[in-house]
Amino acid sequence: MGAVSGLGLGPTVCIGFMYINGWAGKNSGLLIGTATSAPTILSIAQNQIITAYVNPKNLKADTLIGVRAYFSQREILERVPEIILILGCMGLGLQIIGYLLITNPPTASDPTLNGKDNDVEKHPENGKENISQNISDPKSLLVNRNEPAKHYDANSIKDDNEKTSAISDREIFQENNQTNHVESHSKYHNVRSLKPSETLRSSNFYAMWLYGAAVGFGLILKNNYYKQFGLIYINNDVFLTLVGSLIPVFASATRIILGACIDRDILSIQDCLVMSLAANTFLCAFWFFAPQVSAILYMVLILALACAHSMVHTIVGTGVSKLFGNEHYFLNYGLVYSSGFLIAIVSALVVSPLREALGWFWLFASCSILGIFSLLYIAFYDLCFKTK
């Protein structure tokens, strides 16, 4: 089930990011953060449905085997297969809706865009070249986005934009991309697109790869064990479900804010990596103790971890574009995100034996140790984030 899900999810996410980076220009960070927040927000309803259906009486986990707490009540166990079917039907319904909403990209030559005719084609006397280029091929957009402005300076672009204010944004897509290059002061806007072989020789790649591994490991621990570990010290299934429902809210808000900050150069890719890694490292070091102090403190820690982990999609999705360019985005994104694939396999093999042999404390501490190693790499290699 996991393999099939991954085969569908991986290409879908990567292609979605590729389109966003090709169309959105300097707002790609914000839109990637927004797009990746949709499934996160939907998980709020999923958590509530699961708990309300499987454990409507808020029964406590009554069986402790080693360091793991389990439900053994028959009335709970009999409902588990049914909730899996319900969630499967919900997922299928959402996929059908998404499929029905898919349309071909608009073309600049479409005379009905925004209810206006194509003035560029009808009035060549305006001094503009015909730019009614079909933009249905996302790769062509991604390549063009990194090309420097060739025909316009800042003043001429400004004058032309004033003369043709009636033309829709999509009709002048190509010109707006050129304007973005001229007017943007971002240190990433002139980045050269790197081939995968060049990406593998870049220190940027290894910094982002280590970041994905460290935060990805913490994400796996949080998603799979925050409730299971919490039940050992907090005998309130409804409270822990509430924590799970709040996670998407905080994660989505963090993604959107972070994407906007990257687009406006308030934060750099390096700043975001350090913030996310430092938070993950610090919080995992105290994870073991939080529920023993109070349930509220445990909730705060888990929500803070959710904010730190939520940055990974925005940072990787936007960072690959800004650091390595868009011409080979699909392959470069796959290379960077291979750390997540590797850490998922390793985690499946070592997490349970590590927990049984050393206990919860060292399981969480191992995530902190990996985070420290990644932070040291980023901190001591200045050349990591010099755009080539």
Tab-separated table of C-alpha atoms in Angstrom:
chain	number	residue	atom	x	y	z
A	1	MET	CA	0.000	0.000	0.000
A	2	GLY	CA	2.814	2.386	0.874
A	3	ALA	CA	4.696	1.632	-2.352
A	4	VAL	CA	1.646	2.243	-4.528
A	5	SER	CA	0.863	5.454	-2.658
A	6	GLY	CA	4.433	6.660	-3.120
A	7	LEU	CA	4.384	5.953	-6.854
A	8	GLY	CA	1.373	8.213	-7.199
A	9	LEU	CA	2.341	10.898	-4.709
A	10	GLY	CA	5.959	11.438	-5.761
A	11	PRO	CA	5.436	12.410	-9.421
A	12	THR	CA	2.289	14.370	-8.563
A	13	VAL	CA	4.055	16.581	-6.019
A	14	CYS	CA	7.117	17.112	-8.204
A	15	ILE	CA	5.117	18.010	-11.324
A	16	GLY	CA	2.947	20.347	-9.278
A	17	PHE	CA	6.001	22.168	-7.937
A	18	MET	CA	7.456	22.353	-11.447
A	19	TYR	CA	4.334	24.058	-12.781
A	20	ILE	CA	4.188	26.477	-9.854
A	21	ASN	CA	7.817	27.508	-10.299
A	22	GLY	CA	7.235	27.952	-14.038
A	23	TRP	CA	4.080	30.049	-13.746
A	24	ALA	CA	4.411	31.873	-10.452
A	25	GLY	CA	7.816	33.470	-10.901
A	26	LYS	CA	8.879	35.312	-7.786
A	27	ASN	CA	5.787	34.147	-5.847
A	28	SER	CA	6.582	30.437	-6.119
A	29	GLY	CA	7.442	30.068	-2.426
A	30	LEU	CA	4.075	31.389	-1.283
A	31	LEU	CA	2.115	29.269	-3.761
A	32	ILE	CA	4.054	26.093	-2.967
A	33	GLY	CA	3.377	26.672	0.721
A	34	THR	CA	-0.310	27.184	-0.029
A	35	ALA	CA	-0.630	24.152	-2.317
A	36	THR	CA	1.035	21.778	0.142
A	37	SER	CA	-1.235	23.008	2.934
A	38	ALA	CA	-4.402	21.584	1.366
A	39	PRO	CA	-3.892	17.907	2.337
A	40	THR	CA	-2.577	19.004	5.708
A	41	ILE	CA	-5.740	20.951	6.456
A	42	LEU	CA	-7.909	18.030	5.292
A	43	SER	CA	-6.220	15.771	7.843
A	44	ILE	CA	-8.007	17.755	10.578
A	45	ALA	CA	-11.283	16.162	9.537
A	46	GLN	CA	-9.584	12.803	9.092
A	47	ASN	CA	-8.280	12.711	12.680
A	48	GLN	CA	-11.657	13.650	14.105
A	49	ILE	CA	-13.498	11.079	11.980
A	50	ILE	CA	-11.131	8.272	12.977
A	51	THR	CA	-11.368	8.942	16.708
A	52	ALA	CA	-15.099	9.652	16.709
A	53	TYR	CA	-15.849	6.438	14.823
A	54	VAL	CA	-13.308	4.050	16.365
A	55	ASN	CA	-13.312	5.303	19.968
A	56	PRO	CA	-16.522	7.307	20.529
A	57	LYS	CA	-16.490	6.644	24.299
A	58	ASN	CA	-12.886	7.899	24.714
A	59	LEU	CA	-11.716	4.605	26.213
A	60	LYS	CA	-8.155	4.447	27.534
A	61	ALA	CA	-5.390	2.260	26.163
A	62	ASP	CA	-5.518	-0.675	28.580
A	63	THR	CA	-2.583	-2.820	27.500
A	64	LEU	CA	1.082	-1.916	27.970
A	65	ILE	CA	3.591	-4.158	26.216
A	66	GLY	CA	7.140	-3.030	26.853
A	67	VAL	CA	7.117	0.692	26.161
A	68	ARG	CA	4.067	0.645	23.887
A	69	ALA	CA	0.442	1.228	24.878
A	70	TYR	CA	-2.373	-0.550	23.004
A	71	PHE	CA	-6.150	-0.720	22.891
A	72	SER	CA	-7.447	-4.252	23.443
A	73	GLN	CA	-11.165	-3.463	23.768
A	74	ARG	CA	-13.192	-5.527	21.304
A	75	GLU	CA	-15.587	-2.679	20.504
A	76	ILE	CA	-12.637	-0.599	19.261
A	77	LEU	CA	-10.854	-3.336	17.325
A	78	GLU	CA	-13.984	-4.317	15.394
A	79	ARG	CA	-14.332	-0.799	14.006
A	80	VAL	CA	-10.797	-0.532	12.591
A	81	PRO	CA	-11.441	-2.322	9.240
A	82	GLU	CA	-14.554	-0.230	8.704
A	83	ILE	CA	-12.748	3.097	9.182
A	84	ILE	CA	-10.096	2.042	6.656
A	85	LEU	CA	-12.842	1.525	4.075
A	86	ILE	CA	-14.425	4.880	4.951
A	87	LEU	CA	-11.112	6.729	4.560
A	88	GLY	CA	-10.459	4.932	1.271
A	89	CYS	CA	-13.797	6.100	-0.105
A	90	MET	CA	-13.086	9.656	1.038
A	91	GLY	CA	-9.721	9.607	-0.717
A	92	LEU	CA	-11.238	8.252	-3.917
A	93	GLY	CA	-13.921	10.936	-3.877
A	94	LEU	CA	-11.371	13.727	-3.457
A	95	GLN	CA	-9.241	12.327	-6.284
A	96	ILE	CA	-12.237	12.248	-8.624
A	97	ILE	CA	-13.046	15.865	-7.766
A	98	GLY	CA	-9.429	16.849	-8.390
A	99	TYR	CA	-9.413	15.048	-11.730
A	100	LEU	CA	-12.576	16.832	-12.837
A	101	LEU	CA	-11.021	20.196	-11.961
A	102	ILE	CA	-7.950	19.620	-14.152
A	103	THR	CA	-7.933	21.789	-17.269
A	104	ASN	CA	-5.397	22.607	-19.943
A	105	PRO	CA	-3.274	25.693	-19.253
A	106	PRO	CA	-4.623	28.889	-20.860
A	107	THR	CA	-2.886	30.151	-23.958
A	108	ALA	CA	-1.917	33.721	-24.678
A	109	SER	CA	-3.775	33.563	-28.016
A	110	ASP	CA	-7.106	32.776	-26.332
A	111	PRO	CA	-9.330	35.794	-27.241
A	112	THR	CA	-11.581	35.183	-24.248
A	113	LEU	CA	-8.964	35.593	-21.540
A	114	ASN	CA	-10.451	37.888	-18.912
A	115	GLY	CA	-13.171	38.755	-21.424
A	116	LYS	CA	-10.808	40.819	-23.578
A	117	ASP	CA	-9.463	40.428	-27.092
A	118	ASN	CA	-5.816	39.855	-27.728
A	119	ASP	CA	-4.638	43.432	-28.280
A	120	VAL	CA	-1.100	42.297	-29.032
A	121	GLU	CA	-2.221	40.488	-32.151
A	122	LYS	CA	-4.764	43.104	-33.257
A	123	HIS	CA	-2.584	46.180	-32.757
A	124	PRO	CA	0.968	45.537	-33.906
A	125	GLU	CA	1.387	49.298	-34.191
A	126	ASN	CA	1.862	49.452	-30.425
A	127	GLY	CA	5.463	48.496	-31.067
A	128	LYS	CA	5.192	45.102	-29.371
A	129	GLU	CA	6.209	41.843	-30.913
A	130	ASN	CA	3.648	39.076	-31.092
A	131	ILE	CA	3.938	37.102	-27.903
A	132	SER	CA	0.917	34.848	-28.409
A	133	GLN	CA	2.996	31.842	-27.495
A	134	ASN	CA	1.214	28.716	-26.394
A	135	ILE	CA	2.249	28.185	-22.803
A	136	SER	CA	0.774	24.755	-22.353
A	137	ASP	CA	4.245	23.181	-22.135
A	138	PRO	CA	5.470	23.726	-18.586
A	139	LYS	CA	9.047	22.833	-19.428
A	140	SER	CA	9.311	25.662	-21.925
A	141	LEU	CA	8.162	28.053	-19.240
A	142	LEU	CA	10.670	26.727	-16.784
A	143	VAL	CA	13.503	27.172	-19.238
A	144	ASN	CA	12.408	30.671	-20.249
A	145	ARG	CA	12.039	31.799	-16.672
A	146	ASN	CA	15.790	31.624	-16.126
A	147	GLU	CA	16.749	33.458	-19.301
A	148	PRO	CA	17.778	37.073	-18.760
A	149	ALA	CA	15.755	39.897	-20.291
A	150	LYS	CA	16.913	40.420	-23.872
A	151	HIS	CA	14.730	43.094	-25.442
A	152	TYR	CA	13.627	45.432	-22.688
A	153	ASP	CA	15.174	47.647	-20.081
A	154	ALA	CA	13.364	48.644	-16.889
A	155	ASN	CA	12.080	51.964	-18.298
A	156	SER	CA	10.769	50.558	-21.554
A	157	ILE	CA	9.005	47.754	-19.733
A	158	LYS	CA	7.350	50.237	-17.405
A	159	ASP	CA	6.192	52.431	-20.324
A	160	ASP	CA	4.898	49.445	-22.283
A	161	ASN	CA	2.990	48.142	-19.293
A	162	GLU	CA	1.262	51.519	-18.913
A	163	LYS	CA	0.288	51.603	-22.599
A	164	THR	CA	-1.169	48.097	-22.575
A	165	SER	CA	-2.877	48.004	-19.208
A	166	ALA	CA	-5.901	46.335	-20.824
A	167	ILE	CA	-3.886	43.238	-21.689
A	168	SER	CA	-4.345	40.414	-19.205
A	169	ASP	CA	-1.485	39.111	-17.080
A	170	ARG	CA	-1.525	35.777	-18.859
A	171	GLU	CA	-1.299	37.403	-22.290
A	172	ILE	CA	1.936	39.127	-21.341
A	173	PHE	CA	3.348	36.198	-19.372
A	174	GLN	CA	6.649	36.238	-21.203
A	175	GLU	CA	7.127	39.976	-20.769
A	176	ASN	CA	6.260	39.815	-17.072
A	177	ASN	CA	8.902	37.162	-16.583
A	178	GLN	CA	11.417	39.510	-18.161
A	179	THR	CA	10.210	42.321	-15.932
A	180	ASN	CA	10.662	40.132	-12.887
A	181	HIS	CA	14.264	39.533	-13.842
A	182	VAL	CA	14.969	43.235	-14.347
A	183	GLU	CA	13.211	44.569	-11.282
A	184	SER	CA	13.826	41.749	-8.808
A	185	HIS	CA	16.679	42.229	-6.370
A	186	SER	CA	16.665	38.584	-5.262
A	187	LYS	CA	20.100	36.998	-5.162
A	188	TYR	CA	18.612	33.909	-6.835
A	189	HIS	CA	17.006	35.507	-9.898
A	190	ASN	CA	20.041	35.038	-12.193
A	191	VAL	CA	20.791	31.471	-11.137
A	192	ARG	CA	22.084	29.200	-13.885
A	193	SER	CA	20.200	25.950	-14.384
A	194	LEU	CA	22.368	23.027	-13.313
A	195	LYS	CA	22.341	19.592	-14.855
A	196	PRO	CA	21.890	16.689	-12.417
A	197	SER	CA	25.586	15.844	-12.725
A	198	GLU	CA	26.458	19.435	-11.764
A	199	THR	CA	23.940	19.399	-8.935
A	200	LEU	CA	25.612	16.329	-7.437
A	201	ARG	CA	28.909	18.234	-7.343
A	202	SER	CA	27.356	21.226	-5.602
A	203	SER	CA	27.699	21.722	-1.843
A	204	ASN	CA	24.175	23.181	-1.950
A	205	PHE	CA	22.885	19.744	-2.828
A	206	TYR	CA	24.468	18.022	0.157
A	207	ALA	CA	23.251	20.699	2.554
A	208	MET	CA	19.667	20.271	1.355
A	209	TRP	CA	20.018	16.487	1.238
A	210	LEU	CA	21.174	16.324	4.862
A	211	TYR	CA	18.420	18.732	5.834
A	212	GLY	CA	15.805	16.499	4.220
A	213	ALA	CA	17.208	13.437	6.005
A	214	ALA	CA	17.328	15.021	9.466
A	215	VAL	CA	13.929	16.702	9.347
A	216	GLY	CA	12.410	13.739	7.517
A	217	PHE	CA	13.448	11.437	10.363
A	218	GLY	CA	11.865	13.768	12.900
A	219	LEU	CA	8.722	13.932	10.771
A	220	ILE	CA	8.451	10.132	10.731
A	221	LEU	CA	8.836	9.966	14.512
A	222	LYS	CA	6.222	12.658	15.074
A	223	ASN	CA	3.653	11.229	12.688
A	224	ASN	CA	3.966	7.660	13.942
A	225	TYR	CA	4.741	8.005	17.623
A	226	TYR	CA	3.484	11.294	19.046
A	227	LYS	CA	0.208	9.689	20.119
A	228	GLN	CA	1.588	6.275	20.998
A	229	PHE	CA	4.276	7.763	23.242
A	230	GLY	CA	1.896	10.330	24.685
A	231	LEU	CA	-0.582	7.643	25.783
A	232	ILE	CA	2.026	6.256	28.180
A	233	TYR	CA	1.796	9.399	30.325
A	234	ILE	CA	-1.436	11.067	29.144
A	235	ASN	CA	-4.532	8.897	29.563
A	236	ASN	CA	-6.755	11.003	27.346
A	237	ASP	CA	-7.248	9.821	23.780
A	238	VAL	CA	-9.498	12.767	22.889
A	239	PHE	CA	-6.866	15.288	24.030
A	240	LEU	CA	-4.168	13.645	21.911
A	241	THR	CA	-6.561	13.595	18.966
A	242	LEU	CA	-7.085	17.331	19.470
A	243	VAL	CA	-3.316	17.775	19.306
A	244	GLY	CA	-3.309	15.848	16.035
A	245	SER	CA	-6.058	18.092	14.687
A	246	LEU	CA	-4.129	21.252	15.550
A	247	ILE	CA	-0.966	20.032	13.834
A	248	PRO	CA	-2.248	20.801	10.284
A	249	VAL	CA	-3.359	24.296	11.293
A	250	PHE	CA	0.068	25.270	12.615
A	251	ALA	CA	1.899	23.446	9.829
A	252	SER	CA	-0.099	25.121	7.060
A	253	ALA	CA	0.280	28.600	8.533
A	254	THR	CA	4.036	28.081	8.854
A	255	ARG	CA	4.382	26.944	5.235
A	256	ILE	CA	2.497	29.915	3.843
A	257	ILE	CA	4.351	32.471	5.985
A	258	LEU	CA	7.713	30.899	5.186
A	259	GLY	CA	7.012	30.848	1.448
A	260	ALA	CA	6.080	34.528	1.489
A	261	CYS	CA	9.248	35.386	3.430
A	262	ILE	CA	11.433	33.526	0.917
A	263	ASP	CA	9.767	35.261	-2.037
A	264	ARG	CA	10.351	38.693	-0.490
A	265	ASP	CA	13.956	37.924	0.517
A	266	ILE	CA	13.110	38.382	4.197
A	267	LEU	CA	14.597	34.924	4.738
A	268	SER	CA	17.123	33.076	2.591
A	269	ILE	CA	17.154	29.344	1.922
A	270	GLN	CA	20.046	29.014	4.374
A	271	ASP	CA	18.115	30.896	7.078
A	272	CYS	CA	15.158	28.563	6.662
A	273	LEU	CA	17.291	25.436	6.804
A	274	VAL	CA	19.010	26.562	9.987
A	275	MET	CA	15.737	27.572	11.652
A	276	SER	CA	14.007	24.310	10.806
A	277	LEU	CA	16.955	22.104	11.744
A	278	ALA	CA	17.681	23.959	14.980
A	279	ALA	CA	14.054	23.720	16.098
A	280	ASN	CA	13.864	20.020	15.222
A	281	THR	CA	17.139	19.280	17.029
A	282	PHE	CA	16.247	21.200	20.185
A	283	LEU	CA	12.689	19.908	20.504
A	284	CYS	CA	13.592	16.249	19.936
A	285	ALA	CA	16.150	16.514	22.742
A	286	PHE	CA	13.327	17.304	25.209
A	287	TRP	CA	10.593	15.188	23.644
A	288	PHE	CA	10.985	12.374	26.186
A	289	PHE	CA	10.437	14.665	29.180
A	290	ALA	CA	7.549	16.856	27.966
A	291	PRO	CA	4.559	14.527	28.642
A	292	GLN	CA	5.955	13.688	32.067
A	293	VAL	CA	5.742	17.366	33.015
A	294	SER	CA	2.247	18.162	31.702
A	295	ALA	CA	-0.128	17.443	28.849
A	296	ILE	CA	-0.141	21.112	27.790
A	297	LEU	CA	3.652	21.197	27.529
A	298	TYR	CA	3.538	18.074	25.384
A	299	MET	CA	0.989	19.714	23.102
A	300	VAL	CA	3.204	22.800	22.748
A	301	LEU	CA	6.227	20.652	21.900
A	302	ILE	CA	4.379	18.607	19.265
A	303	LEU	CA	2.902	21.707	17.619
A	304	ALA	CA	6.326	23.365	17.566
A	305	LEU	CA	7.750	20.238	15.931
A	306	ALA	CA	4.948	20.385	13.374
A	307	CYS	CA	5.954	23.950	12.476
A	308	ALA	CA	9.605	22.927	12.086
A	309	HIS	CA	8.756	19.888	9.957
A	310	SER	CA	6.234	21.711	7.784
A	311	MET	CA	9.005	23.847	6.292
A	312	VAL	CA	10.527	20.928	4.402
A	313	HIS	CA	8.147	21.003	1.405
A	314	THR	CA	8.429	24.766	0.956
A	315	ILE	CA	12.209	24.811	1.418
A	316	VAL	CA	12.932	21.887	-0.900
A	317	GLY	CA	10.293	22.770	-3.501
A	318	THR	CA	11.385	26.410	-3.691
A	319	GLY	CA	15.066	25.856	-2.917
A	320	VAL	CA	15.653	23.484	-5.820
A	321	SER	CA	14.326	26.134	-8.206
A	322	LYS	CA	16.243	29.024	-6.683
A	323	LEU	CA	19.553	27.188	-6.208
A	324	PHE	CA	19.668	24.820	-9.184
A	325	GLY	CA	17.361	26.470	-11.727
A	326	ASN	CA	14.283	25.078	-13.456
A	327	GLU	CA	15.515	23.471	-16.660
A	328	HIS	CA	16.196	20.141	-14.908
A	329	TYR	CA	13.845	20.704	-11.996
A	330	PHE	CA	12.214	17.262	-12.054
A	331	LEU	CA	15.508	15.358	-11.782
A	332	ASN	CA	17.148	17.764	-9.337
A	333	TYR	CA	14.113	17.690	-7.060
A	334	GLY	CA	14.187	13.895	-7.114
A	335	LEU	CA	17.877	13.871	-6.195
A	336	VAL	CA	17.387	16.213	-3.253
A	337	TYR	CA	14.291	14.422	-2.017
A	338	SER	CA	15.990	11.018	-2.267
A	339	SER	CA	17.052	11.647	1.322
A	340	GLY	CA	13.428	11.281	2.372
A	341	PHE	CA	13.166	7.978	0.510
A	342	LEU	CA	16.348	6.677	2.126
A	343	ILE	CA	15.435	7.784	5.645
A	344	ALA	CA	12.000	6.148	5.315
A	345	ILE	CA	13.585	2.792	4.477
A	346	VAL	CA	16.211	3.077	7.214
A	347	SER	CA	13.600	4.129	9.772
A	348	ALA	CA	11.435	1.112	8.997
A	349	LEU	CA	14.425	-1.131	9.716
A	350	VAL	CA	15.985	0.518	12.774
A	351	VAL	CA	13.315	2.451	14.704
A	352	SER	CA	11.620	-0.516	16.370
A	353	PRO	CA	14.875	-2.318	17.324
A	354	LEU	CA	16.342	0.966	18.572
A	355	ARG	CA	13.283	1.699	20.682
A	356	GLU	CA	13.175	-1.802	22.158
A	357	ALA	CA	16.900	-1.881	22.905
A	358	LEU	CA	17.517	1.661	24.152
A	359	GLY	CA	14.061	3.069	24.900
A	360	TRP	CA	12.158	6.186	23.868
A	361	PHE	CA	14.784	8.643	25.106
A	362	TRP	CA	17.532	7.474	22.764
A	363	LEU	CA	15.108	7.131	19.874
A	364	PHE	CA	14.304	10.842	20.116
A	365	ALA	CA	17.932	11.711	20.898
A	366	SER	CA	19.077	9.999	17.688
A	367	CYS	CA	17.023	12.527	15.725
A	368	SER	CA	18.740	15.370	17.583
A	369	ILE	CA	22.167	13.906	16.833
A	370	LEU	CA	21.399	13.696	13.115
A	371	GLY	CA	20.161	17.290	13.217
A	372	ILE	CA	23.356	18.484	14.914
A	373	PHE	CA	25.460	16.840	12.206
A	374	SER	CA	23.452	18.566	9.481
A	375	LEU	CA	23.667	21.927	11.254
A	376	LEU	CA	27.445	21.642	11.506
A	377	TYR	CA	27.690	21.046	7.770
A	378	ILE	CA	25.609	24.113	6.967
A	379	ALA	CA	27.305	26.298	9.579
A	380	PHE	CA	30.923	25.564	8.630
A	381	TYR	CA	30.672	25.514	4.850
A	382	ASP	CA	30.015	29.073	3.674
A	383	LEU	CA	30.182	28.079	0.035
A	384	CYS	CA	27.086	25.924	0.456
A	385	PHE	CA	24.754	28.768	-0.404
A	386	LYS	CA	26.704	30.817	-2.889
A	387	THR	CA	24.615	30.727	-6.025
A	388	LYS	CA	26.570	29.505	-8.990
